[in-house]
Short mmCIF file of C-alpha atoms and ligand atoms in Angstrom, two decimals:
data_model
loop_
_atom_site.label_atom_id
_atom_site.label_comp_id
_atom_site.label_asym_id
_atom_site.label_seq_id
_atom_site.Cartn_x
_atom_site.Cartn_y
_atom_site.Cartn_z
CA UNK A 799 14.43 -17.16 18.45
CA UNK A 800 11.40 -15.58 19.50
CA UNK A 801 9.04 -13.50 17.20
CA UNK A 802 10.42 -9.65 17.05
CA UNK A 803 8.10 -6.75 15.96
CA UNK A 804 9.12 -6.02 12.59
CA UNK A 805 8.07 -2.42 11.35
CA UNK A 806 9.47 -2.97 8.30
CA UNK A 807 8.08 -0.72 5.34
CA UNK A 808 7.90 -4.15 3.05
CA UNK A 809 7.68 -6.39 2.52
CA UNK A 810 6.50 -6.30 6.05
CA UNK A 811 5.49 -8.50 8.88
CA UNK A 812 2.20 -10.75 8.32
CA UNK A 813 -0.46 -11.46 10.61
CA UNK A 814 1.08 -14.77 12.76
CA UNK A 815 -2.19 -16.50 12.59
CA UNK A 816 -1.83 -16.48 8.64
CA UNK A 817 1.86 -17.92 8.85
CA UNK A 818 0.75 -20.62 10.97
CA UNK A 819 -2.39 -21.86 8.99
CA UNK A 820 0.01 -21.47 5.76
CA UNK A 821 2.66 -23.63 7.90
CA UNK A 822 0.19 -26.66 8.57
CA UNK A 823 -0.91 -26.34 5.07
CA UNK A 824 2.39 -26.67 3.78
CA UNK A 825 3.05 -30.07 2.77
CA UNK A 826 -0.72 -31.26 2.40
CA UNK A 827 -3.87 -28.49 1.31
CA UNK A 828 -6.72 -29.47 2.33
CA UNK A 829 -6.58 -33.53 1.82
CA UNK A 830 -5.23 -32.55 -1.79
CA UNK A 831 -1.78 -34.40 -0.61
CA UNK A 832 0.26 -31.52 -2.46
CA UNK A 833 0.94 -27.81 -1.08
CA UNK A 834 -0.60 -24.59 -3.31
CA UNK A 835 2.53 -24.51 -4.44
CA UNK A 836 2.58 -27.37 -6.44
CA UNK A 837 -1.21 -26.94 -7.78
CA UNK A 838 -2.11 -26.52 -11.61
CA UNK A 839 -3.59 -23.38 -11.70
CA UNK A 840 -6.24 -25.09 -13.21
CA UNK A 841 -7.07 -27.15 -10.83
CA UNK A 842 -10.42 -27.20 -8.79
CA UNK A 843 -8.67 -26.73 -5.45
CA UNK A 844 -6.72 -23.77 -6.79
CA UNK A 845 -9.62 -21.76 -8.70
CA UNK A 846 -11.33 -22.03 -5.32
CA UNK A 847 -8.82 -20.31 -3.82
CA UNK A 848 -8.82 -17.62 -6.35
CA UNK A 849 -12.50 -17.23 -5.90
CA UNK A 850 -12.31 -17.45 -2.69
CA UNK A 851 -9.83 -14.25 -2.68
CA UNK A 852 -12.03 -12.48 -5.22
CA UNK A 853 -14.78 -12.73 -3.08
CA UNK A 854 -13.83 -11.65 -0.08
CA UNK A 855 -11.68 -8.69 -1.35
CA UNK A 856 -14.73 -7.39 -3.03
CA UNK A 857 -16.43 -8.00 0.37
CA UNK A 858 -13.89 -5.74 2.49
CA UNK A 859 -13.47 -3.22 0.00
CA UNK A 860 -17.18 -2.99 -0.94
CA UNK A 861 -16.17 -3.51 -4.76
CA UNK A 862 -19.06 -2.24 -7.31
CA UNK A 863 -20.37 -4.67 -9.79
CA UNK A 864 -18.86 -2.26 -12.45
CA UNK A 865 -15.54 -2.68 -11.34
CA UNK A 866 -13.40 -5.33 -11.99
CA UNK A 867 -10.74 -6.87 -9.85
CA UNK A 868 -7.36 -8.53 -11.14
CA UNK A 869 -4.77 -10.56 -9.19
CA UNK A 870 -1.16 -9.61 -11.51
CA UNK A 871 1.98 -9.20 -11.08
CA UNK A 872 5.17 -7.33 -11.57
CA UNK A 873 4.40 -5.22 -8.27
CA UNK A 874 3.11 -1.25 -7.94
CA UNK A 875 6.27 -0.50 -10.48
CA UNK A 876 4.64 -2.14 -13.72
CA UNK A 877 1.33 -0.30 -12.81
CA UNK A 878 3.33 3.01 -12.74
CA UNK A 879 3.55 1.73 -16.97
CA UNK A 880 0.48 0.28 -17.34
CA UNK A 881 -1.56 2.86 -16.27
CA UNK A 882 -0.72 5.34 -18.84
CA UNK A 883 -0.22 1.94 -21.70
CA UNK A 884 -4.02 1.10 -20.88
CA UNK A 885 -5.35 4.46 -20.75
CA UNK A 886 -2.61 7.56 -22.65
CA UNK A 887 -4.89 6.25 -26.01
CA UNK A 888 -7.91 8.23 -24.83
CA UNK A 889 -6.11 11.96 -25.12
CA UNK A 890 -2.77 11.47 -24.84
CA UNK A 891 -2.34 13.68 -21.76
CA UNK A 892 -2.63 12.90 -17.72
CA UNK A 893 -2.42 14.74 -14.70
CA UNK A 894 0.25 13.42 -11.89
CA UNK A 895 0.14 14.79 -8.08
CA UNK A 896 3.85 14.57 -6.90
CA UNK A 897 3.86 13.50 -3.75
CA UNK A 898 7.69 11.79 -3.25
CA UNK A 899 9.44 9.28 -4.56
CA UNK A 900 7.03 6.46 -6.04
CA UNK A 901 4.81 9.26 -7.42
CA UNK A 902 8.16 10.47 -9.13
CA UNK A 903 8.59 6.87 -10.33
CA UNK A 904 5.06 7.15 -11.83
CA UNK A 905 5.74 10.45 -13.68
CA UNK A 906 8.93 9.51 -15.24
CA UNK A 907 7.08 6.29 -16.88
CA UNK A 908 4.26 7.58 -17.76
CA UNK A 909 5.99 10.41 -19.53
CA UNK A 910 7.29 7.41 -21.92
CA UNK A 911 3.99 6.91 -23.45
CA UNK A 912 2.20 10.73 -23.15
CA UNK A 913 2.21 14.53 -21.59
CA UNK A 914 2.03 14.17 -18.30
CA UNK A 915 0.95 17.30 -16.34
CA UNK A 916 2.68 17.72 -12.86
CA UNK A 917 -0.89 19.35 -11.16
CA UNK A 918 1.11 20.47 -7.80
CA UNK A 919 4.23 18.52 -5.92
CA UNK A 920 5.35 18.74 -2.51
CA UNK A 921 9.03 18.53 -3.08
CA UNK A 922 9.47 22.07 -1.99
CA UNK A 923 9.20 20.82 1.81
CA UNK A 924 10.68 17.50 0.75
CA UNK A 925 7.29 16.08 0.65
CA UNK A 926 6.54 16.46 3.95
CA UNK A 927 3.27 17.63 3.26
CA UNK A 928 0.10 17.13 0.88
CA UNK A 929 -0.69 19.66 -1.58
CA UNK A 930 -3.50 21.67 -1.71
CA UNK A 931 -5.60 20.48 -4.67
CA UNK A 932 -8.14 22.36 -6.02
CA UNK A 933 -10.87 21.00 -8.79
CA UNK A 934 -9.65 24.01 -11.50
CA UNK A 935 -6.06 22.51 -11.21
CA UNK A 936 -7.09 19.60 -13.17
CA UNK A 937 -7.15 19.29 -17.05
CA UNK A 938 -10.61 17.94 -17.88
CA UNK A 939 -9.32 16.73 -20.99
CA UNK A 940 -6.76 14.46 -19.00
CA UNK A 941 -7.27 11.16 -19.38
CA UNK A 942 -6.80 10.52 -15.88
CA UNK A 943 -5.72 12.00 -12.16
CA UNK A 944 -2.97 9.41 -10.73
CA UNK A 945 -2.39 10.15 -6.69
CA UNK A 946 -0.16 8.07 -4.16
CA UNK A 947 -2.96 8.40 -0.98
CA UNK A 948 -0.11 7.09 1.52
CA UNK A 949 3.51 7.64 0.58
CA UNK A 950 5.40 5.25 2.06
CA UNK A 951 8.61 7.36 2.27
CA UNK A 952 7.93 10.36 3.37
CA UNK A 953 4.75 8.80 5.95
CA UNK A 954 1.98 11.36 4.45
CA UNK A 955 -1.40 10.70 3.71
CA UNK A 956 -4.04 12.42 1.99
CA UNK A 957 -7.48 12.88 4.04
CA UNK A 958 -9.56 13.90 1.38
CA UNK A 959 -9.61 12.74 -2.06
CA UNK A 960 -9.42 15.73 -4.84
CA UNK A 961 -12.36 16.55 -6.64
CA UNK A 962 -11.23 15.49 -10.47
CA UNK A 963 -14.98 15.85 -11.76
CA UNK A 964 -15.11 13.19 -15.00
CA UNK A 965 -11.45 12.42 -15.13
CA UNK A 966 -10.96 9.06 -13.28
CA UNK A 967 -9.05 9.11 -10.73
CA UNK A 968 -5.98 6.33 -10.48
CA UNK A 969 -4.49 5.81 -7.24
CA UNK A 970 -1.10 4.03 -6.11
CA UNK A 971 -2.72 2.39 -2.86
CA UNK A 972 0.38 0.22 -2.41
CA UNK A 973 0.88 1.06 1.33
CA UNK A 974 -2.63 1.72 1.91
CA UNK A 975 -5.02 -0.19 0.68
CA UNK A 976 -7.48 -2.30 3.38
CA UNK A 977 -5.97 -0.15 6.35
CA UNK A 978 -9.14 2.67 6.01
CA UNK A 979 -12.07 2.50 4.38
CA UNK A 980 -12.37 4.19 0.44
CA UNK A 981 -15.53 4.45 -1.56
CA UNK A 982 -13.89 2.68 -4.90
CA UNK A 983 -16.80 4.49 -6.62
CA UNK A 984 -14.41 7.20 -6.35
CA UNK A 985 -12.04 5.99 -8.45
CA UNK A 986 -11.28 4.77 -11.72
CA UNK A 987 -8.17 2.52 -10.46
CA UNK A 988 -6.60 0.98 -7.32
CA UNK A 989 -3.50 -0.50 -7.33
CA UNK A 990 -1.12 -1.72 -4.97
CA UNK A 991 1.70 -4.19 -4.64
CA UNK A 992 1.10 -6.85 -1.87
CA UNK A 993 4.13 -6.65 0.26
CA UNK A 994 2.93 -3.77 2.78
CA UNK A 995 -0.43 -4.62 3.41
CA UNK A 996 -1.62 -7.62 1.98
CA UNK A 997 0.22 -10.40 1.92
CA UNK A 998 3.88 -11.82 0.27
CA UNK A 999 5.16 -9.69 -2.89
CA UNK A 1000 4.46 -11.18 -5.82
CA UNK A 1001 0.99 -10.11 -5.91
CA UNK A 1002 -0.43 -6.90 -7.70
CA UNK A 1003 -3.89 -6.18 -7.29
CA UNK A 1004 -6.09 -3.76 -9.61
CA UNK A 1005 -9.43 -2.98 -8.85
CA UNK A 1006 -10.69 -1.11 -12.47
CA UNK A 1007 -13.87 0.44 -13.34
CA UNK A 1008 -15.13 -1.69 -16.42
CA UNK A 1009 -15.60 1.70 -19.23
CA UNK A 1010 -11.72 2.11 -18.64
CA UNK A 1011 -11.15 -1.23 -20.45
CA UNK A 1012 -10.08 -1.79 -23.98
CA UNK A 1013 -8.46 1.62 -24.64
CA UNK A 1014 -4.93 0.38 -24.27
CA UNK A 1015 -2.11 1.95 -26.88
CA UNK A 1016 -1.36 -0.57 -29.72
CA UNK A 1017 2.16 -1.17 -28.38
CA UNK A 1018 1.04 -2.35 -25.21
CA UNK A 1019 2.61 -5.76 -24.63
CA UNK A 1020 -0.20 -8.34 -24.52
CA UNK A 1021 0.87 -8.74 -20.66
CA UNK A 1022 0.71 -5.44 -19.91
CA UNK A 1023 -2.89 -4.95 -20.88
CA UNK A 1024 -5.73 -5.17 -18.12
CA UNK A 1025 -8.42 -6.18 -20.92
CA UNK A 1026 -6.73 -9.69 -21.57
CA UNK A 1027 -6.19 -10.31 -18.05
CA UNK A 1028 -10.21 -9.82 -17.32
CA UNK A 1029 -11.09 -11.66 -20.45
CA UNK A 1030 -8.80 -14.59 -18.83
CA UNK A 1031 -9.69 -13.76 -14.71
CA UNK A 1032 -6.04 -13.00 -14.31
CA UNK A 1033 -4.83 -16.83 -15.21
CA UNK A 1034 -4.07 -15.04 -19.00
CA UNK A 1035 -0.79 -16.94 -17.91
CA UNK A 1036 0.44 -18.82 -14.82
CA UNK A 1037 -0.37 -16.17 -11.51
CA UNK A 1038 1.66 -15.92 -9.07
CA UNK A 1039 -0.38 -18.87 -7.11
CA UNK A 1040 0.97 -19.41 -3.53
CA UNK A 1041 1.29 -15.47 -2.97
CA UNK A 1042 -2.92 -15.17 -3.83
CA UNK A 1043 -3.11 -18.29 -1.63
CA UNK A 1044 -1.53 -16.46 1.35
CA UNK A 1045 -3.47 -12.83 0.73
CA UNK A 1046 -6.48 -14.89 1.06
CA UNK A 1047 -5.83 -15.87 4.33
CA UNK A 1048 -4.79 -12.33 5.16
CA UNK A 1049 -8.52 -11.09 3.75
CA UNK A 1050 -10.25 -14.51 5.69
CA UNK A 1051 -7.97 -12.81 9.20
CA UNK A 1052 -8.87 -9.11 7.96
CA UNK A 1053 -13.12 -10.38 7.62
CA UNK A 1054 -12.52 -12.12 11.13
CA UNK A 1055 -11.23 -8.98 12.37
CA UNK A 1056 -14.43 -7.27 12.04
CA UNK A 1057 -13.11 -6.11 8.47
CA UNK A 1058 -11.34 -2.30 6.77
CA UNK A 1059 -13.58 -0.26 9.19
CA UNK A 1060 -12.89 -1.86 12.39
CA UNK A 1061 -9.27 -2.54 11.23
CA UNK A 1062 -9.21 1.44 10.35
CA UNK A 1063 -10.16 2.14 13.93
CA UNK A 1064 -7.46 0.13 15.17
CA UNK A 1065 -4.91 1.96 12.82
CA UNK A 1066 -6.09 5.09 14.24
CA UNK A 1067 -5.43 3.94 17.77
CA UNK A 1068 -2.17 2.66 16.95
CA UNK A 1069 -0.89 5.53 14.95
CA UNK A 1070 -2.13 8.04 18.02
CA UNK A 1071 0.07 6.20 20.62
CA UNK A 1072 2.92 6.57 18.19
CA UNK A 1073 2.17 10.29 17.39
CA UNK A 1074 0.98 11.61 20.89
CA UNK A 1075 4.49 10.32 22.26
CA UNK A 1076 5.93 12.05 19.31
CA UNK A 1077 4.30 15.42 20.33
CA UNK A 1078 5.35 14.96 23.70
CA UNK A 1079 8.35 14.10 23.89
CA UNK A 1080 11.41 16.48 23.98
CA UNK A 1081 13.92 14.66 21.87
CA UNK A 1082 11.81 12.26 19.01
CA UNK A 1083 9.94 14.47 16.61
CA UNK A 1084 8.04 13.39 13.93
CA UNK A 1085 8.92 15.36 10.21
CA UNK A 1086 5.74 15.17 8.93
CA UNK A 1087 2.71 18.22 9.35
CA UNK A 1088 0.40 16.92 11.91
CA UNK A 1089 -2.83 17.35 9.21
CA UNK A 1090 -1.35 15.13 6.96
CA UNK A 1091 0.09 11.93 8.86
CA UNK A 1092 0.34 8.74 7.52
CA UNK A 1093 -1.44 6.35 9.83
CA UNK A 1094 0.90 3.18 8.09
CA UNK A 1095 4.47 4.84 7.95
CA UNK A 1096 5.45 7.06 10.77
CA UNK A 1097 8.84 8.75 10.21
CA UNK A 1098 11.11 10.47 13.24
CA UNK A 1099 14.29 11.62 14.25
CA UNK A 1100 16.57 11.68 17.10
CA UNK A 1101 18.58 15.69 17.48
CA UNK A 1102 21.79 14.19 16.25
CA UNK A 1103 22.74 11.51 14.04
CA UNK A 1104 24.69 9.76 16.79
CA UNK A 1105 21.68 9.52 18.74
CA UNK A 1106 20.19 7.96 15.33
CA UNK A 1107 22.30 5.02 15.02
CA UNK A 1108 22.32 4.42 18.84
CA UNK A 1109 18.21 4.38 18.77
CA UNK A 1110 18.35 1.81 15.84
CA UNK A 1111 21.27 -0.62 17.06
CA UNK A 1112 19.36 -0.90 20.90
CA UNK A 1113 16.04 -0.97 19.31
CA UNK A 1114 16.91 -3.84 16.99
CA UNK A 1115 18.77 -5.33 20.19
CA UNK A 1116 15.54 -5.07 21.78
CA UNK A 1117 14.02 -7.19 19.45
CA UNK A 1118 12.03 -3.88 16.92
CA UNK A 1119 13.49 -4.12 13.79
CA UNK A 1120 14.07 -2.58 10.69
CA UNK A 1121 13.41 0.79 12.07
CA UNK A 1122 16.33 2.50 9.91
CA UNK A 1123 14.71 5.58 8.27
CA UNK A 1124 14.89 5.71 3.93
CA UNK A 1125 18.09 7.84 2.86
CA UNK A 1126 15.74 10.54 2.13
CA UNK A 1127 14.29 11.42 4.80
CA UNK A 1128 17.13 9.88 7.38
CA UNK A 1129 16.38 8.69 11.19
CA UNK A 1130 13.88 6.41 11.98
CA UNK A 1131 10.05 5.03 10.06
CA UNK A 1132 7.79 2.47 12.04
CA UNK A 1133 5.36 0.94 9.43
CA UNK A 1134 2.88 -0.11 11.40
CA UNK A 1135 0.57 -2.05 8.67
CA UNK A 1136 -2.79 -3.87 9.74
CA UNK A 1137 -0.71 -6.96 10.84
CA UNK A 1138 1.08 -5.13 13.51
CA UNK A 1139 -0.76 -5.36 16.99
CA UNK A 1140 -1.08 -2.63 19.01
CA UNK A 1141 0.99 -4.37 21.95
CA UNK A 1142 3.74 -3.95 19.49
CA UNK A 1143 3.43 -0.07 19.02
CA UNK A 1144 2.59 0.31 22.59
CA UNK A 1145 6.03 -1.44 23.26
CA UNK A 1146 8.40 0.73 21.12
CA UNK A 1147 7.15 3.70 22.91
CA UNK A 1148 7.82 2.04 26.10
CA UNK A 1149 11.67 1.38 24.40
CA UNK A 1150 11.67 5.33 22.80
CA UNK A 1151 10.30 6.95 26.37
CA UNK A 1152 13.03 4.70 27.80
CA UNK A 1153 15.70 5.64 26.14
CA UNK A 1154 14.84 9.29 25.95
CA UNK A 1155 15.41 8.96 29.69
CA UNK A 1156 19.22 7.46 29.33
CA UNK A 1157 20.11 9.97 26.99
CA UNK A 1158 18.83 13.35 28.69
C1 PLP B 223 6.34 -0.04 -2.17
C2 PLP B 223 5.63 0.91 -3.05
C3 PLP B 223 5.74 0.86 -4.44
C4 PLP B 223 6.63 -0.15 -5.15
O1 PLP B 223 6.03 -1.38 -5.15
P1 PLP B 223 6.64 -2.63 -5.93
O2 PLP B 223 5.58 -3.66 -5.71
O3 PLP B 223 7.95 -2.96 -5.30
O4 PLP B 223 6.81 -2.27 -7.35
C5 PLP B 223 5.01 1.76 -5.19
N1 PLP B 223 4.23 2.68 -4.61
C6 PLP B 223 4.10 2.76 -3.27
C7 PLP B 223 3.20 3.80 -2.68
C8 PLP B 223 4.80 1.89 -2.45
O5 PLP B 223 4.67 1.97 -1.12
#
């Protein structure tokens, strides 16, 4: 069968020219007559790699010296615990911004381990907005600010980051991260699970400003605290190997790409064909206020749920799949993630323009 478009949420579809230098890798790296799967993480060929992925992330995402970066895993859900494990210690209190469901997630475990201070939610308009956030809404005795800059559900995105003065600001970048440019200086931690952007789950990577080390609580399982990881450059025990193998052929494809800004632009682009058919059109709408727009996750419905399930069932005929909104919000979500060309996007507008004509 033929390669569909896949606008899955996540794990979602990877670049093709990463699956096929992975493919004739398989069975033989680099003259090393074994595949990255079967390496010793200790061995030369394998560090390389790590290094390699290091490198180059710090290249894309214009990393600061001061900040260090850690390949883990256990996915964005581990981070929503050891966030406040790592850094509760400091004054026992944090400040969330509830912005749908994974923020939710991250409240709810970080209240196991401190106060946690709901700053302003969006769950009046079931998060189809972002809250307005204002500089005297944040405790400056908090130890941190956590935000979710793209939520994945709900397809909103925050255009400007809050001003949080000296309280670091964490951030869930799960769905986000390498598809626009950030200043990291901005923040205190980035996290995100690898599945959306990056590369196979599997992978979690933290980027952490170095003075936020060392402060975890002293129940913190050894695991779950970033200090041993950078003492050990995240090999404190086995990583998970072939999945940092394969997002460092998704940052080699990203740097050949022209790297996050050019790749941003290309988001943009991709995001306005979706969203100026959206605008236009007299049946799809999109359920998300126009100022806040994700430019990865774009959520719509159909007037009827009939018309729902008939969209989904041609479109995945049609070869676009996994198109099925999440229970919450209901209808449709394209995720259209960096690996997603814009020949794909342009194509299910072609399909939705199409069959807004049958069905009027
Ligand atoms: C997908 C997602 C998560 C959950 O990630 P896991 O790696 O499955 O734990 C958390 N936050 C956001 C914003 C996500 O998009």
């Amino acid at each position: 069968m033929a390669r569909v478009f896949n606008f899955s949420a996540g794990p979602a579809m990877m670049p093709e020219e990463v699956l096929k230098i992975a493919a004739g890798e398989m069975l033989d790296y680099q003259n090393t007559g074994t595949s990255v799967m079967e390496m010793s993480h200790r061995s030369n060929a394998f560090i390389a790699i790590a290094n390699d992925a290091e490198k180059l992330l710090r290249e894309l995402m214009d990393i600061p010296a001061n900040y260090k970066v850690l390949f883990l895993q256990g996915g964005a859900s581990t981070q929503f615990a050891m966030v406040p494990l790592n850094l509760m210690g400091e004054n026992g209190k944090a400040d969330y911004v509830n912005t749908g469901m994974w923020s939710k997630k991250a409240i709810s475990e970080a209240k196991k381990y401190g106060k946690v201070n709901v700053v302003a939610t969006s769950d009046d308009k079931n998060f189809n907005y972002i809250p307005a956030l204002k500089k005297e809404m944040f405790d400056p005795q908090a130890a941190y600010v956590h935000i979710t800059p793209n939520n994945t559900i709900f397809g909103t995105r925050f255009t400007s980051l809050p001003d949080t003065g000296n309280v670091p600001l964490v951030a869930d970048m799960s769905s986000c991260i390498l598809s626009e440019v950030y200043d990291v200086n901005k923040f205190g931690i980035i996290y995100a699970g690898a599945q959306k952007n990056i590369g196979p789950a599997g992978v979690t990577i933290v980027i952490i400003r170095e003075d936020l080390l060392g402060k975890e609580l002293p129940v913190t399982p050894t695991m779950l605290g970033y200090k041993v990881h950078v003492e050990n450059e995240s090999m404190y025990n086995t990583p998970p190997c072939y999945s940092l193998y394969i997002a460092k052929l998704v940052f080699e494809w990203l740097k050949n790409k022209g790297g996050v800004k050019a790749m941003q632009k290309i988001n943009e682009d991709k995001a306005a064909i979706l969203y100026d058919f959206l605008d236009n059109s007299k049946q799809f709408k999109g359920t998300v206020e126009k100022e806040f727009r994700s430019l990865m996750n774009v959520p719509f419905v159909l007037p009827t749920e009939d018309l729902n399930n008939a969209f989904i069932k041609q479109a995945t005929a049609a070869g676009f799949i996994n198109l099925k909104g999440h229970r919450s919000v209901g209808g449709m979500r394209a995720s259209i993630y960096n690996a997603m060309p814009v020949e794909g996007v342009q194509k299910l507008v072609d399909f939705m323009k199409n069959f807004e004509s049958q069905n009027s």
